[in-house]
Amino acid sequence: MDEPLDFERGAPFINRIDWFTAIAALAVWFAHFMAVWCASVIWPDQAAGRIVGVALTIAAFGALYWLRRRAGKPPLHNVAGLGLAIAAVAIAFSCVPALIG
Amino acid sequence: MFEALWGWPPPILDPAGPYAEKVTVLAWVLIALAVIVTLIVCAALYVAIKGPAPLKRRLGGESAIWIGGIAFPGVVLTALLIWGLTLTADLTSDITGDEPRIRVTGEMWWFRVQYLDPAGRVVMEDANEIHLPVGQPVVLELRSADVIHNFWVPHLSGKKDMVPGRTNLLRVQADKSGQFGGVCAEYCGGPHALMGFVAIAHTPADYARWQQGRMARLATANTSAGPGRQLFMASGCGACHRVAGTEANGLAGPDLTHVGTRATLGAGILPNHRGTLMGWIGDSQGIKPGNRMPSYDMLSAAELTAIARWLEQQQ
Amino acid sequence: MKSETGFDHALYDRFPTTRPRPEGELAELEQIWCAPKGWEYLKAVNNNYIGFIYVVTALCFFLAAGILSLGMRVQLAAPMLDFLPQDTYNQFFTMHGTVMMFLFAVPMVEAIGVMLLPQMLAARDLPFPRLSAYAFWAYAVGGGFFFCSLFIGLAPDGGWFMYPPLTSLQYSPGINTDMWLLGIGFIEISAIAGAVEIIVGVLRTRAPGMTLDRMPIFVWAMLAFAVMILIAFPSVILCTLLLELERAFNWPFFDPTRGGDPMLWQHLFWFFGHPEVYIIFLPAAGLMSMMVSTIAQTPLVGYRLNVLAIVATAFISFGVWAHHMFATGMPRVSTGYFSAASMAVSLPAGIQVFCWIATLAAGKLRWSTPALFIVGAVLIFTMGGLTGVMVGMVPFDWQVHDTYFVVAHFHYVLIGGMVFPVFGAFYYWAGMTSRKPLSETLGRWTFWLMFAGLHITFLPMHLTGFMGMPRRVYTYLPDRGLDLLNMISTAGSFVMAAGVLVFLIDCARNFRFTTQNDAGNIYNAGTLEWLPTGLYSTRSIPLVRGRNPLWEQPDLAKEVEDGRYFLPGSITGLRETLITSPINAEPQYVQLMPGPSPWPLASAVFTAGIFLALTVQAYAFSAVSCVFMLWATLRWLWETDRPIRLKEGDIGGGIVLPITITGRHSHSWWALNATLVVIAMIALMALFGYLYLYGIHPEVWIAPPALLQTAGIAALLLLAFGAAWLSRILLARSALGEFPGQGPWMSAAAGAVLVTLALYWDVTGWLGAGLQPTATGQGATVFALLAHQGMCVVTGIIMAAYLGWRSGRGLLTGPANVTLDVVARWIGYCAVQGLVASLVMRLFPGG
């Protein structure tokens, strides 16, 4: 009745924590984005804005790391793992303007 | 000359200065990428629907999504992002402070142009036309007197909004002499469609000559005479239009001190000669409905000719 | 499978049941869910009717806006034409964009959701049927009147995004702008009501066993759609209110001479505007996923990737809004962040496209009209997405922004990403509501004409933009190289229109609305909406074991029809559906559903009356409408939340569940949560406006009132919160069904009075400190927040009065009561909102 499909072998993610982790990871991205944007508006074209942006990025990756540990280090084909991966890529994209340009 | 302002080749792909040229390169790369990816997707669709079985099987698994939907776009988008960020920085690198400065103010529905000296004072007024020296960056101070307008001369650079309450800076540079068309590219109501201007780039020697000629003209008294001058003042034109050295000093409309040398009339929409001058004064509402100048249809053809003759002398 | 609620999964083994169903059970069900006759159609609330007429109305707006675009294209066919004079053209293009975005795109996907979701989830209806009826009528009446403004020359003409200062009173003195602000602002209420319902419906009314991992992709997309609406729409509601306040009362939000800023509008609008286009796209992508799976006759490849792509798109689309503002002079690094996010947001879209291609490859495509629309949509949307990546690059955008290149881009993504999937969906799902399917022959003509017409119209526009033609121009000058390109685009628009005409002919000839003997599952799909249904949806609610139940369990249709699953009849003799848990869909309780009612229609008409009267400045008429609206709404609510005879019942297989519950697991609790998110977002966006204007014009800020006063206001609000909380505690002390006296009601009312007093003190305090709403940006934003609090407080007072009336009639029985829960939580929320807003504005170190 509940056999996992072939590529989904691994823990079925019936837990709340899996969905919560994916949503929380993307929420971390959003918080990071708004914060680095605010920094760029408060310190327009100044070094302080970029430094704050980099610091926020480190904090964001830290938050993702904590979320991953809390979810029990889920693999990539798990919803939690996918959500964390997408959020990590999105945060990486979002921090590039603080470093380049 | 008027016809050369626009037309083929597309201005965005026909740069006349460094700020536009770097973007043209980017444009071509983006176009090529877009075409290639479209063809890849077409090919993928074809294989998915009608292709041979082994290829279909490869395409029909999750790995196709990982490669085609994540890995390949991820790499390309990262590269594009880095290029875009560095190019943006390049195009907006710091103003050094000694470039020639022109203040352009968007009005409904024309462009007020004021040439500034290094101290920021206005030394010359004009409208709907900017003159630049070739090979040198010029800084434009973009403002608005009423609603949001936009300043765009595609041969020379990207566009920038003119927002009331703030001054936006735009660098432009022409690397060859010529006339380049520009438009307002932010909907500003009414005849927004007919709000344009001309950018004229001179070789440095010509530019110096042009500048000296203008300053000399402003330094001497305006002795141009004729029935047109009296008609101009009597009709009340001076209440809106300024002509330096005369009693006409209205600021609501374009400055007409140098209107005789202007390449266009009506904000970049008509070539400038006696016929269009007369036509504009006599029926500007018919040409550009809704603009702020009323049609002077009470003037006879002879009166219009006289005024036009006098305006032609304003160089 | 681990249990989410403690429900024993071994109970599922009892299904399908084997004992024969009692006689008359089906007949009773049919009687309870009987069809309306004659005028009763106006009172209908069943999603089969509301959903259908919602779709038809949205299609009518599509046709109307499409005709406007044909007029525009005729005007632009050659330079300096006078087919549409300047003012008319400016109204036409504004209305084309506004009607397409607000009256067609979002309502159409919401309407398809209303029609399909209950069927896909095997629920008997959406959880709040009368709310859907209200949402539809408000939209239909409001939208209809709004469109008619064209016929009296009073249509808005500021562009569909209505930038100030062009739309401020000085430059748009007519009521055209107010038509847009009030008309559209009000129609958003309809979209938000629908969103609340969809969230509760998707999360709480799924068939048992349909875990989140087994939900159809369209259901996922609608969930994302609804959550995005809750977060994004408040922003546009706020900015339209602010502009209306500026026009009507001279509060200077966007006036730079008094500390306002025109850019504030752009931020607020685009924070809504960009998610709006993904709100439009995601449900259509969900439809694509389902149709792709069926036409390839194989389960969707990469289901989880697709789901995460939808969720990721929903999030990331909130971080790209200022890519519409690259040319406004923002700080460079800021533009970089929005460019980066714009790149990032195209990744999930690419994932979805490749999911579709992989699914087509994994299966065997059977050509049909929906298949044509699917394949065409993939191609068109890909092209549009690619030009989207192009304009996401800042330097490139600086050249093509506000030119026809952008017009080409967004028509490709909107037509490829939404219109084509929706037309495919019309052909695909027609068999669910029509006795005859639509014609395959005419369908192919429709597709090819629309496909060719699209490319002929919009492909040249990429070049037109490169040639320098700006947007929103009623004409263009000759000799700019634009003549031939525009002529081609105009020809293409008529080809496309011909395709739509063929579709209408097809509908006229073949579509015959029915709720009983529809054409059926002609494309052999595998999802639940194709189970045999009547007005009651399925005879019994099935147990779901996989993602494509009709393929995995071939006997399912027969078993469901024989009543071998959940709720094969009605337990209470009223309309019912099953409420299940959000993640694993374990049965939790039975919900009683309302039947037909005229009050939602009345309330919608009077709500429309309030706003439309304000538009033409008929204040007395507006006030009268408001009174009638309140009366109709309270009359509607009066019938709800009644004590019921039966407390629990057998839902099938001997499983006994409660019949309606109160408290945090009830669907009404969840609905209020969703509504509070909307109210909170409005407050949050207003706070953003306050902080933003401070950042731009700190020089106009004055010092706040004394700290002691602030402490006093905070104390009042905390007391109010306590009083609201106390009311629930007082009620909880009484036994089941026992009436506890007036204590609980009066505690809630005390809370309402306290928040009112706090607000009064707050307002007078600011006025006393010398702040005027018309004076500066600070004044405007402070009083805007206070006005928002005022609206919430007034609502709380009306609610408390209503609660008092019910309490007076002895209808407030213990230990918990839905009406009290709603009122107490609302008042508690007002207290918290007031506290946060007041403290931020009074403690902000700006003066």
PDB file of N, CA and C in Angstrom, chain C residues 35 144 162 257 299 324 435 463 479 508 510 531 533 554 569 571 576-577 604 649 677 773 822 828 836:
ATOM      1  N   ALA C  35     -30.253  19.888  -7.268  1.00  0.00           N
ATOM      2  CA  ALA C  35     -29.912  20.986  -8.162  1.00  0.00           C
ATOM      3  C   ALA C  35     -30.896  22.136  -7.971  1.00  0.00           C
ATOM      4  N   GLY C 144     -17.711  43.920 -13.628  1.00  0.00           N
ATOM      5  CA  GLY C 144     -18.591  44.393 -14.679  1.00  0.00           C
ATOM      6  C   GLY C 144     -18.728  45.903 -14.679  1.00  0.00           C
ATOM      7  N   MET C 162      -0.242  52.243 -12.895  1.00  0.00           N
ATOM      8  CA  MET C 162      -0.704  53.487 -12.280  1.00  0.00           C
ATOM      9  C   MET C 162       0.333  54.228 -11.442  1.00  0.00           C
ATOM     10  N   THR C 257       7.612  66.791  -2.362  1.00  0.00           N
ATOM     11  CA  THR C 257       7.795  68.109  -1.753  1.00  0.00           C
ATOM     12  C   THR C 257       7.413  68.121  -0.278  1.00  0.00           C
ATOM     13  N   PRO C 299       2.995   8.165 -15.170  1.00  0.00           N
ATOM     14  CA  PRO C 299       3.060   9.104 -14.046  1.00  0.00           C
ATOM     15  C   PRO C 299       4.117  10.174 -14.288  1.00  0.00           C
ATOM     16  N   HIS C 324      11.713  45.416 -11.993  1.00  0.00           N
ATOM     17  CA  HIS C 324      10.886  46.330 -12.781  1.00  0.00           C
ATOM     18  C   HIS C 324      11.356  47.763 -12.600  1.00  0.00           C
ATOM     19  N   ARG C 435     -21.916  17.531 -21.565  1.00  0.00           N
ATOM     20  CA  ARG C 435     -22.435  16.245 -22.036  1.00  0.00           C
ATOM     21  C   ARG C 435     -21.647  15.751 -23.234  1.00  0.00           C
ATOM     22  N   LEU C 463      12.070  42.734 -32.064  1.00  0.00           N
ATOM     23  CA  LEU C 463      12.828  43.624 -32.935  1.00  0.00           C
ATOM     24  C   LEU C 463      12.306  45.055 -32.832  1.00  0.00           C
ATOM     25  N   ASP C 479       9.126  56.609 -40.824  1.00  0.00           N
ATOM     26  CA  ASP C 479      10.564  56.639 -41.086  1.00  0.00           C
ATOM     27  C   ASP C 479      11.393  56.295 -39.865  1.00  0.00           C
ATOM     28  N   ALA C 508     -20.029  26.819 -28.605  1.00  0.00           N
ATOM     29  CA  ALA C 508     -21.443  27.008 -28.914  1.00  0.00           C
ATOM     30  C   ALA C 508     -22.035  25.744 -29.513  1.00  0.00           C
ATOM     31  N   ASN C 510     -20.798  22.537 -29.211  1.00  0.00           N
ATOM     32  CA  ASN C 510     -20.607  21.264 -28.530  1.00  0.00           C
ATOM     33  C   ASN C 510     -20.745  21.292 -27.016  1.00  0.00           C
ATOM     34  N   LEU C 531     -13.567  10.399 -11.232  1.00  0.00           N
ATOM     35  CA  LEU C 531     -14.506   9.435 -10.665  1.00  0.00           C
ATOM     36  C   LEU C 531     -15.921   9.849 -11.044  1.00  0.00           C
ATOM     37  N   THR C 533     -19.356  11.272 -10.735  1.00  0.00           N
ATOM     38  CA  THR C 533     -19.816  12.218  -9.727  1.00  0.00           C
ATOM     39  C   THR C 533     -21.226  12.679 -10.006  1.00  0.00           C
ATOM     40  N   PRO C 554      -7.955  -0.122 -10.734  1.00  0.00           N
ATOM     41  CA  PRO C 554      -8.928  -0.063 -11.828  1.00  0.00           C
ATOM     42  C   PRO C 554     -10.378  -0.194 -11.382  1.00  0.00           C
ATOM     43  N   GLY C 569     -23.170   8.164   2.533  1.00  0.00           N
ATOM     44  CA  GLY C 569     -24.461   8.852   2.586  1.00  0.00           C
ATOM     45  C   GLY C 569     -24.292  10.061   3.478  1.00  0.00           C
ATOM     46  N   ILE C 571     -24.811  11.530   7.319  1.00  0.00           N
ATOM     47  CA  ILE C 571     -25.030  11.080   8.695  1.00  0.00           C
ATOM     48  C   ILE C 571     -26.114  11.908   9.373  1.00  0.00           C
ATOM     49  N   GLU C 576     -22.452  17.348   4.017  1.00  0.00           N
ATOM     50  CA  GLU C 576     -21.272  17.066   4.829  1.00  0.00           C
ATOM     51  C   GLU C 576     -20.070  16.806   3.935  1.00  0.00           C
ATOM     52  N   THR C 577     -18.879  17.018   4.503  1.00  0.00           N
ATOM     53  CA  THR C 577     -17.677  16.466   3.888  1.00  0.00           C
ATOM     54  C   THR C 577     -16.718  16.066   4.995  1.00  0.00           C
ATOM     55  N   ALA C 604     -22.342  40.624  -1.405  1.00  0.00           N
ATOM     56  CA  ALA C 604     -21.409  40.989  -2.468  1.00  0.00           C
ATOM     57  C   ALA C 604     -21.897  42.224  -3.217  1.00  0.00           C
ATOM     58  N   GLY C 649     -20.501  10.475  14.486  1.00  0.00           N
ATOM     59  CA  GLY C 649     -21.179   9.592  13.551  1.00  0.00           C
ATOM     60  C   GLY C 649     -20.209   8.629  12.889  1.00  0.00           C
ATOM     61  N   VAL C 677      -3.188  36.628   8.563  1.00  0.00           N
ATOM     62  CA  VAL C 677      -1.951  36.835   7.798  1.00  0.00           C
ATOM     63  C   VAL C 677      -2.127  38.007   6.844  1.00  0.00           C
ATOM     64  N   PRO C 773      -1.749  64.510   9.343  1.00  0.00           N
ATOM     65  CA  PRO C 773      -1.584  63.550   8.248  1.00  0.00           C
ATOM     66  C   PRO C 773      -1.313  64.203   6.905  1.00  0.00           C
ATOM     67  N   VAL C 822     -13.488  33.144  17.110  1.00  0.00           N
ATOM     68  CA  VAL C 822     -13.134  34.107  16.053  1.00  0.00           C
ATOM     69  C   VAL C 822     -13.055  35.514  16.632  1.00  0.00           C
ATOM     70  N   GLY C 828      -7.843  39.988  20.138  1.00  0.00           N
ATOM     71  CA  GLY C 828      -6.475  39.776  20.604  1.00  0.00           C
ATOM     72  C   GLY C 828      -5.465  40.199  19.549  1.00  0.00           C
ATOM     73  N   VAL C 836       2.423  46.585  18.368  1.00  0.00           N
ATOM     74  CA  VAL C 836       3.631  46.616  17.535  1.00  0.00           C
ATOM     75  C   VAL C 836       3.723  47.927  16.759  1.00  0.00           C
TER      76      VAL C 836
END
